[in-house]
Short mmCIF file of C-alpha atoms in Angstrom, two decimals:
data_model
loop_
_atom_site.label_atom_id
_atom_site.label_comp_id
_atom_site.label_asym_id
_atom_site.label_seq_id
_atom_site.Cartn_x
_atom_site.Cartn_y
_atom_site.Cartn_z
CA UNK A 1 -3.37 -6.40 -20.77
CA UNK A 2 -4.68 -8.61 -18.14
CA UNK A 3 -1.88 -10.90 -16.28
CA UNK A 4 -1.84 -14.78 -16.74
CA UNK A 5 -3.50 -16.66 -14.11
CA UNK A 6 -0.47 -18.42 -12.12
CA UNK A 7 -0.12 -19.91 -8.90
CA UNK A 8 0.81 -17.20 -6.07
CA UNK A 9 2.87 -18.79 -2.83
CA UNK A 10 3.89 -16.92 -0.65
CA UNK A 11 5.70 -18.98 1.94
CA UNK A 12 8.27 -21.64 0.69
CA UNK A 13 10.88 -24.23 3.09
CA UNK A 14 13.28 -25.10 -0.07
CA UNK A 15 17.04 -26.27 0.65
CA UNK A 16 16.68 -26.37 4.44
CA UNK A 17 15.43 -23.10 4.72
CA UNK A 18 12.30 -20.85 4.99
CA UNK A 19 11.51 -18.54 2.57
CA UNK A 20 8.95 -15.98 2.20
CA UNK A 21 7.85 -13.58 -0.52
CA UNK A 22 8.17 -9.91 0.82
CA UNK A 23 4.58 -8.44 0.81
CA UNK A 24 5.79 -4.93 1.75
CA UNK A 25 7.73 -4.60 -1.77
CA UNK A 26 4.93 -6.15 -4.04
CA UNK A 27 3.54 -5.21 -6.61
CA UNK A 28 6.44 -3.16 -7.54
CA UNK A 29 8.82 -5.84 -6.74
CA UNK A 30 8.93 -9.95 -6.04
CA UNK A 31 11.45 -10.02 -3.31
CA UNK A 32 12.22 -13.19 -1.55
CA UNK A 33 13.67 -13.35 1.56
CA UNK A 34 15.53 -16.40 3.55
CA UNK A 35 15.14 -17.22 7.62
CA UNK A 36 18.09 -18.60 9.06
CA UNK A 37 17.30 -17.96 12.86
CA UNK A 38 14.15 -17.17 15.16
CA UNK A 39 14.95 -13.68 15.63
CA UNK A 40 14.62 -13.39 11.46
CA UNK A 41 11.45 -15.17 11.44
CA UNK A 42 9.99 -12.51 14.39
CA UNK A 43 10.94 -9.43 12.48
CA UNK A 44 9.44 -10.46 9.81
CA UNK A 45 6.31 -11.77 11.42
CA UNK A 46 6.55 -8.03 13.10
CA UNK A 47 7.21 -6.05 10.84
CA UNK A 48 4.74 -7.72 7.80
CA UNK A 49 6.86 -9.16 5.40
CA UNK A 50 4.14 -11.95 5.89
CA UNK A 51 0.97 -10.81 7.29
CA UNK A 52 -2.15 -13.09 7.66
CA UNK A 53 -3.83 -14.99 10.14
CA UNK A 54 -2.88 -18.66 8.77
CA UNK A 55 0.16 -17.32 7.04
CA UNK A 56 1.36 -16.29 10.19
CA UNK A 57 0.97 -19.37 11.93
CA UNK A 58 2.63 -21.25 9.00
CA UNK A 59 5.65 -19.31 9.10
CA UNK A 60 5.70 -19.57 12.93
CA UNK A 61 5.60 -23.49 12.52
CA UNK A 62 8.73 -22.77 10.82
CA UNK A 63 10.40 -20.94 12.86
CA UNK A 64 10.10 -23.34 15.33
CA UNK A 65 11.85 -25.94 13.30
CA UNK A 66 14.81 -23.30 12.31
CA UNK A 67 14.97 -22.36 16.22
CA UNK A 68 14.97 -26.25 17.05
CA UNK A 69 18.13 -26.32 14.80
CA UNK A 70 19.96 -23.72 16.10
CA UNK A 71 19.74 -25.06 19.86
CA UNK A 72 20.61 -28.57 19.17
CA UNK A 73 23.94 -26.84 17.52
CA UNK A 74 24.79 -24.56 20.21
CA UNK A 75 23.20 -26.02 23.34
CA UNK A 76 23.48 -29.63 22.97
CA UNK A 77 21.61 -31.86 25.53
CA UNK A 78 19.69 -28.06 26.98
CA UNK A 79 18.13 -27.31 23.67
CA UNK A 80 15.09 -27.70 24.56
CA UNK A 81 15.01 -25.21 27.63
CA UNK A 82 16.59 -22.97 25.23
CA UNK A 83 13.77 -23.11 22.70
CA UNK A 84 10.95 -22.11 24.92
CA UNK A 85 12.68 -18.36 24.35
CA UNK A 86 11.98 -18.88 21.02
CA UNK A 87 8.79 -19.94 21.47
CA UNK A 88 8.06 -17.07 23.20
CA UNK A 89 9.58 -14.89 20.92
CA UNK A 90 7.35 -15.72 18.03
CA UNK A 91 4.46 -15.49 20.20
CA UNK A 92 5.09 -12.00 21.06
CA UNK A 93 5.21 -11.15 17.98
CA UNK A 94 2.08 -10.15 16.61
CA UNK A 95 -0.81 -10.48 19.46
CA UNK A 96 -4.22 -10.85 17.13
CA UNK A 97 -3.59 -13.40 15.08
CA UNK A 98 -4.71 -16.90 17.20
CA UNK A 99 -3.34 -18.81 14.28
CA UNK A 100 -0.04 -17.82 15.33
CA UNK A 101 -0.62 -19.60 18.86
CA UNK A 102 -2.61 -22.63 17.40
CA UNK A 103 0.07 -23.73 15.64
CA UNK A 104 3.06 -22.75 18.04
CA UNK A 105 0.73 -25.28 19.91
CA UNK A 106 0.70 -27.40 17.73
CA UNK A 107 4.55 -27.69 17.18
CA UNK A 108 4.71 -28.00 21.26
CA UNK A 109 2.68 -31.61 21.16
CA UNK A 110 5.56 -32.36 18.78
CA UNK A 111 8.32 -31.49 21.35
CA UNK A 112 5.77 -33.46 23.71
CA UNK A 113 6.04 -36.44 22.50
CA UNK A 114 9.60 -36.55 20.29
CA UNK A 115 10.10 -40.47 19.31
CA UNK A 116 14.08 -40.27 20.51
CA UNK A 117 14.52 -42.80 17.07
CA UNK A 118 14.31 -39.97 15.16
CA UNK A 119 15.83 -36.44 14.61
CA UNK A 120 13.98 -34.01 16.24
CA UNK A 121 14.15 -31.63 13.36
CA UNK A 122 12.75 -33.90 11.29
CA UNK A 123 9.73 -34.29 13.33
CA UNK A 124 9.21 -30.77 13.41
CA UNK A 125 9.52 -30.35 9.92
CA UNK A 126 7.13 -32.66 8.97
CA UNK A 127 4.27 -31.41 11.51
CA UNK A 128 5.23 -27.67 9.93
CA UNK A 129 4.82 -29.33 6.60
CA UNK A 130 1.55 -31.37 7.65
CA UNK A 131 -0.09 -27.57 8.79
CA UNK A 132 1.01 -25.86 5.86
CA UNK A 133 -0.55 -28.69 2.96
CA UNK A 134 -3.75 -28.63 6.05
CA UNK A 135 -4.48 -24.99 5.69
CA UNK A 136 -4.28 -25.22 1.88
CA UNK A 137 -6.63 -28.44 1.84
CA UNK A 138 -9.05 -26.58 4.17
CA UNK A 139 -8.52 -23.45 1.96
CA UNK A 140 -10.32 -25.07 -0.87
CA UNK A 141 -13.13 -26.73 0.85
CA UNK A 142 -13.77 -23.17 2.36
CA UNK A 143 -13.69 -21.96 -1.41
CA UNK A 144 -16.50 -24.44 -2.07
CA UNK A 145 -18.67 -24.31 0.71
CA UNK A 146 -19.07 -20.57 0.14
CA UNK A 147 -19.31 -20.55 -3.44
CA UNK A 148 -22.66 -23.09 -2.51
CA UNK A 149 -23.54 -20.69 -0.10
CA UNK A 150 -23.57 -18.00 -2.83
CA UNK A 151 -25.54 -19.74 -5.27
CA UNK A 152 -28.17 -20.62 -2.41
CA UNK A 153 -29.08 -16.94 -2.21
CA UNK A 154 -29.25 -15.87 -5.80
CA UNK A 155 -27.27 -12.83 -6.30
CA UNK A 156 -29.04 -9.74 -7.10
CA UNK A 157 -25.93 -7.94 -8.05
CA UNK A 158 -22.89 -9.64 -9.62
CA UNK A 159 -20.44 -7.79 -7.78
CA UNK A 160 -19.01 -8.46 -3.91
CA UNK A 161 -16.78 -6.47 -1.83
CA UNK A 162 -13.72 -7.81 0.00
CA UNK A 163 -11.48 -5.86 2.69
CA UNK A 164 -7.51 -6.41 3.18
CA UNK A 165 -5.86 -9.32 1.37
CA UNK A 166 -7.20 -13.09 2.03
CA UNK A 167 -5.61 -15.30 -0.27
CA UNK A 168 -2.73 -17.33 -0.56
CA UNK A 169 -0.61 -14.18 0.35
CA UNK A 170 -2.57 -14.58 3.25
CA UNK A 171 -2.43 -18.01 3.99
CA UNK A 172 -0.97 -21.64 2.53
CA UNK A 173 -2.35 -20.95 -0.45
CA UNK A 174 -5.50 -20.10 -2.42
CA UNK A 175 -7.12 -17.97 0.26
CA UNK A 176 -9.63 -18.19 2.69
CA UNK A 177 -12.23 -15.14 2.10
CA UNK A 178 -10.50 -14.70 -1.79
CA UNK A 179 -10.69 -18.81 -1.94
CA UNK A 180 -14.39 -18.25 -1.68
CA UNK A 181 -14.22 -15.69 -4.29
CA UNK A 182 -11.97 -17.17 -6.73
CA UNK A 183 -14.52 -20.49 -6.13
CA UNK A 184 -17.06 -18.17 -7.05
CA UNK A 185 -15.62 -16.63 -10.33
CA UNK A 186 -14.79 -20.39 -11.85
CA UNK A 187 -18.97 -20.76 -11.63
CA UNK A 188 -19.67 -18.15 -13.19
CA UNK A 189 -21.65 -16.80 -9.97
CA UNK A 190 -19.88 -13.40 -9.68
CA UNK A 191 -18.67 -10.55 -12.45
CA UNK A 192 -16.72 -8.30 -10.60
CA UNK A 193 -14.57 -7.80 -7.35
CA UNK A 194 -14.44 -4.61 -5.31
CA UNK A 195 -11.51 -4.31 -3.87
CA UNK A 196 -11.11 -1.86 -0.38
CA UNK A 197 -8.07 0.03 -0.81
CA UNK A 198 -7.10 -1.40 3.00
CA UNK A 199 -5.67 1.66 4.44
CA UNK A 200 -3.04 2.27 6.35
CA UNK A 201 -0.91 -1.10 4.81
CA UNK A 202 -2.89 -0.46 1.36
CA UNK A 203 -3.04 -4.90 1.09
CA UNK A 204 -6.08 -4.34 -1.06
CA UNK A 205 -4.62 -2.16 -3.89
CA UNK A 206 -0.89 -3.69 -3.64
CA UNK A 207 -1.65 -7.27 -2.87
CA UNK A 208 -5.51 -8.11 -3.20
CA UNK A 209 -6.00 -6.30 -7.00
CA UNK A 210 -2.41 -8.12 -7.47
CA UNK A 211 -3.72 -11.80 -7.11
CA UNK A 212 -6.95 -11.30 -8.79
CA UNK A 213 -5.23 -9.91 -12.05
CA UNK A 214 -2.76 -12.85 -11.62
CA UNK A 215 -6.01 -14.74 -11.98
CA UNK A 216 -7.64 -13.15 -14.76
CA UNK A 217 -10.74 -12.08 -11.99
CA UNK A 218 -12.33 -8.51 -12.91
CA UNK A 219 -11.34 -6.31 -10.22
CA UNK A 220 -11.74 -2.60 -9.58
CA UNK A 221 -10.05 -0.84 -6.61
CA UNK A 222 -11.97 1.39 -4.58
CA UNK A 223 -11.01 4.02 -1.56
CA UNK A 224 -11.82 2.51 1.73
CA UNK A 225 -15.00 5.37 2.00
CA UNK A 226 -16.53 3.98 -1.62
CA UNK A 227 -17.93 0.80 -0.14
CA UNK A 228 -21.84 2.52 0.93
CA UNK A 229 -21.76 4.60 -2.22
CA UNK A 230 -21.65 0.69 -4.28
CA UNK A 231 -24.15 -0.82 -1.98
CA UNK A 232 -26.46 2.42 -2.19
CA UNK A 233 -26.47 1.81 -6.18
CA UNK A 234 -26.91 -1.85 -5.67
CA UNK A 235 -24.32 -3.03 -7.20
CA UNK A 236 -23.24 -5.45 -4.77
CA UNK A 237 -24.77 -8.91 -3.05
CA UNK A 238 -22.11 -9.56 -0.64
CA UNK A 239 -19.43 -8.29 1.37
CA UNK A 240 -16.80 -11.38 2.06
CA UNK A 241 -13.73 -11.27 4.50
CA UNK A 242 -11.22 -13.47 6.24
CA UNK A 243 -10.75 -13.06 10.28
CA UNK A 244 -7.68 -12.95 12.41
CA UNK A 245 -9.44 -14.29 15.84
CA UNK A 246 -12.98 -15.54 16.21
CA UNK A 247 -14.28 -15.56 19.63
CA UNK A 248 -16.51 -18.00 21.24
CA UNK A 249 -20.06 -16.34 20.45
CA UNK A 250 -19.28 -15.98 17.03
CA UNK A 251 -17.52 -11.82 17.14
CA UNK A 252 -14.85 -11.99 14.60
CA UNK A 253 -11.88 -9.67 14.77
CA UNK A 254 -10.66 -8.45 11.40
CA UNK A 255 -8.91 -5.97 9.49
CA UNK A 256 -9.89 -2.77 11.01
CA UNK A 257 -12.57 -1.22 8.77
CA UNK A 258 -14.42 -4.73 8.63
CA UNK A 259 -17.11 -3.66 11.32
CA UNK A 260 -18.10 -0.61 8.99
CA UNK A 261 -18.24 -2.72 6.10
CA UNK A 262 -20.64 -5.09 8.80
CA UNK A 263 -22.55 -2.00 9.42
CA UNK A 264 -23.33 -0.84 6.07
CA UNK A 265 -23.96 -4.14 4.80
CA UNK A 266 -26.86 -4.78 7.27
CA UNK A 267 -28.00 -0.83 6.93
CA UNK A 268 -28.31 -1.94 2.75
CA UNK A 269 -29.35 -5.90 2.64
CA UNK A 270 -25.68 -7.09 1.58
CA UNK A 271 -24.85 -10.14 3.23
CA UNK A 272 -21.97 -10.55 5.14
CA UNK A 273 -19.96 -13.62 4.91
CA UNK A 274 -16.76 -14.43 6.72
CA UNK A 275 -14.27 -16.89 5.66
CA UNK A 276 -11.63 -18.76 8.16
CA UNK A 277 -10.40 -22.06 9.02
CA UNK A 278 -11.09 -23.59 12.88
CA UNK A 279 -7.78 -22.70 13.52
CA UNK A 280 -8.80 -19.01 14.27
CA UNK A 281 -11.42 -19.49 16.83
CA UNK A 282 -10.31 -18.77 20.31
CA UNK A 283 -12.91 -21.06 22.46
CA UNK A 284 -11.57 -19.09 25.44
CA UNK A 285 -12.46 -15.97 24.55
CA UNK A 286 -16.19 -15.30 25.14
CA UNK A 287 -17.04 -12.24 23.18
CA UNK A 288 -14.97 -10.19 20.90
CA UNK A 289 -14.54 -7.30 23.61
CA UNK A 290 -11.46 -9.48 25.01
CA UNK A 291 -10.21 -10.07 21.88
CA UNK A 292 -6.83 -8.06 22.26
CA UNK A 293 -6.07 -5.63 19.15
CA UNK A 294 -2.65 -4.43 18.29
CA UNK A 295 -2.16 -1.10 18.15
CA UNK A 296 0.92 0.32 15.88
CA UNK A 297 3.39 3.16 15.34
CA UNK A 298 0.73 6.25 13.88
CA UNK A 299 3.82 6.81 11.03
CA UNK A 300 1.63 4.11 9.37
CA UNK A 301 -0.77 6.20 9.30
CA UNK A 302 1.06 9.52 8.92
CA UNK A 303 2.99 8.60 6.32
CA UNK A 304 3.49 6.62 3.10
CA UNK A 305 6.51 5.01 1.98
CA UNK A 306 8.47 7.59 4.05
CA UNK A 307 6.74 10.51 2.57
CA UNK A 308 4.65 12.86 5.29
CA UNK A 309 1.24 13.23 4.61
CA UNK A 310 0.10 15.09 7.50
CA UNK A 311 0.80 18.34 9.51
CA UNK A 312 3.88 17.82 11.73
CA UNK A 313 3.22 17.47 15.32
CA UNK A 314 -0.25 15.67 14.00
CA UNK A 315 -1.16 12.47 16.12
CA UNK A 316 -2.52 9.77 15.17
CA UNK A 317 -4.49 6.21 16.12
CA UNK A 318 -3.31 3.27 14.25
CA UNK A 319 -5.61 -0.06 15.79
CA UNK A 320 -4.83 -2.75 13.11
CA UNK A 321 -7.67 -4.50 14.06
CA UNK A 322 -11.63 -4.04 15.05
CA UNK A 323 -14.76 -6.59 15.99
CA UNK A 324 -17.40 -7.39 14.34
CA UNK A 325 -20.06 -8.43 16.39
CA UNK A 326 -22.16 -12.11 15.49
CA UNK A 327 -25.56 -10.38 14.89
CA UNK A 328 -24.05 -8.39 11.99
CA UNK A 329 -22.69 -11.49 10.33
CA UNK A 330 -24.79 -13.77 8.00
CA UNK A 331 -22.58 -16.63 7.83
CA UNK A 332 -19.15 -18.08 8.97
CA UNK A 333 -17.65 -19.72 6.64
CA UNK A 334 -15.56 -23.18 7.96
CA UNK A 335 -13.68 -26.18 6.60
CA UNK A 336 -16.00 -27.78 8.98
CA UNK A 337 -19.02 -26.24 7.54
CA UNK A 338 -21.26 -23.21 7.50
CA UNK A 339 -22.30 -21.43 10.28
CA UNK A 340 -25.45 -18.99 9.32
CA UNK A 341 -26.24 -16.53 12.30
CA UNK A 342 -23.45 -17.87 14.04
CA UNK A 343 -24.11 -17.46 17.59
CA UNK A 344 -22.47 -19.46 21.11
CA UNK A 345 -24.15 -22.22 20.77
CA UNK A 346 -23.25 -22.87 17.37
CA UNK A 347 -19.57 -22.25 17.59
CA UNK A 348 -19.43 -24.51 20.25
CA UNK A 349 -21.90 -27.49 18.02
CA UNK A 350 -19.00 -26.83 15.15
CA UNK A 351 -15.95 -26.65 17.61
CA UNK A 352 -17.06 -30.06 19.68
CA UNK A 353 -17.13 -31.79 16.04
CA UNK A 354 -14.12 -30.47 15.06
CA UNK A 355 -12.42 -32.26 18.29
CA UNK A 356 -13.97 -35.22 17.63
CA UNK A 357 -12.15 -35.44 14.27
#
């Protein structure tokens, strides 16, 4: 019996404290865990308990305002030479993800310019708060614009394809690449979802299928390996994912296994849309081959939930990450706008825009 649709958070600041929904137990198990330093934020930044380009900068926004705490407690008038280790902290770790800097950034112009009326905490909070209700706002214009785009080009197929998990797991709420498709499903434009497995972290069959059903959206999970076999029987029109870093000609970084999806898509006339807010473009980054791609431990790979599933002695190569280059992407999808063929020139038209707002 298909679930109830409800709204999924995933990232909470209730009674002084940051809390976040523990994506490595679901769907077996809601499991909420609570912050109360910078080094608990990190490990769990680290070691995916949230995972997500914008998610990851939200909760790093918080941790900022827990590690602002904590020094004004124990270092008094030095706090803030103390916090830049926690700064520093959260930005090491995860390396991918430029929504993690952006909004470490973004909590620094706070510290910049603290009105010394006024608690400093309380600043901080309310920037953290200010990018977490953003990212949600931009979530669902992102949801719209692509929905439009997707009734511009007259589906073929009713089905689409989406790769790791992009919605509000992901982010503040309602998704970026899964806001687009839950936009979608409310107009009627699309029947089914195809959900990619996601190997090695499996966030399309635990987390992805998870959100849909909470929706009441037809999905069917599929092995990484299935998505030519659907486009060969043309059951597909697009193929829609989110992005962890976007460099400045338009190469997106993404889930690794997003370039083959890029590749078959263009090989079978899907379309290949991909859904993220400004925040992820890195300006100074001029193609996608200096985008820096974290590599993890190979037990990911080796293994699942503890249990070998490969010779002893095997190795293995576990990038998280891969690039999709511009020329294999149809459209970008902003809260800005839409970028179709996206290319220097226009990243830099929607960036200069964005700056002037």
């Amino acid at each position: 019996m298909m679930a109830s649709a409800r709204t999924v958070n995933a990232i909470e600041w209730r009674d002084d404290t940051l809390w976040l929904l523990d994506q490595r137990a679901l769907p077996l198990e809601e499991l909420w865990i609570s912050h109360p330093d910078t080094e608990a934020v990190v490990n769990s930044i680290r070691d995916m308990v949230v995972r997500g380009a914008p998610a990851i900068g939200i909760t790093a926004a918080y941790g900022v305002v827990i590690a602002a705490r904590n020094r004004l407690e124990q270092s008094g008038d030095n706090w803030m030479r103390a916090l830049s280790e926690d700064f520093e902290a959260l930005a090491q770790s995860r390396p991918t993800a430029v929504n993690l800097f952006w909004a470490l950034g973004q909590m620094q112009k706070i510290l910049s310019k603290l009105n010394q009326e006024e608690d400093p905490v309380v600043q901080l909070l309310r920037e953290a708060k200010r990018i977490h209700e953003a990212d949600l706002a931009a979530n669902h214009t992102m949801g719209n614009l692509g929905a439009s785009l997707i009734a511009h080009y007259k589906m073929p197929a009713p089905g689409v394809i989406t790769h790791c998990n992009t919605g509000s797991l992901a982010t503040g709420g309602y998704g970026t690449a899964l806001g687009v498709i839950r936009s979608a499903w409310q107009q009627k434009l699309i029947e089914r979802v195809f959900a990619d497995e996601t190997r090695p972290w499996w966030q399309g069959s635990r987390l992805t299928a998870w959100e849909l059903m909470q929706d009441g959206i037809p999905v069917t999970l599929t092995a990484d390996s299935v998505a030519a076999t659907l486009m060969q029987q043309g059951r597909v029109s697009w193929v829609i994912v989110g992005a962890d870093r976007i460099a400045a000609n338009g190469d997106v970084a993404n889930k690794i296994g997003t370039y083959n999806l890029a590749v078959l898509a263009k090989h079978h006339g899907v379309r290949f849309m991909v859904v993220a807010p400004t925040s992820t473009f890195d300006l100074s980054i001029s193609s996608g081959v200096d985008i820096p791609i974290e590599e993890r431990d190979g037990h990911e790979v080796l293994e699942v939930k503890g249990v070998r599933m490969a010779p002893e002695n095997a190795q293995a190569y576990n990038p998280v990450f891969d690039v999709t280059p511009a020329q294999l992407i149809d459209a970008i999808v902003t809260e800005k706008g839409v970028m179709e063929k996206p290319s220097a020139d226009s990243v830099a038209s929607l960036m200069a825009d964005r700056q002037l707002h």
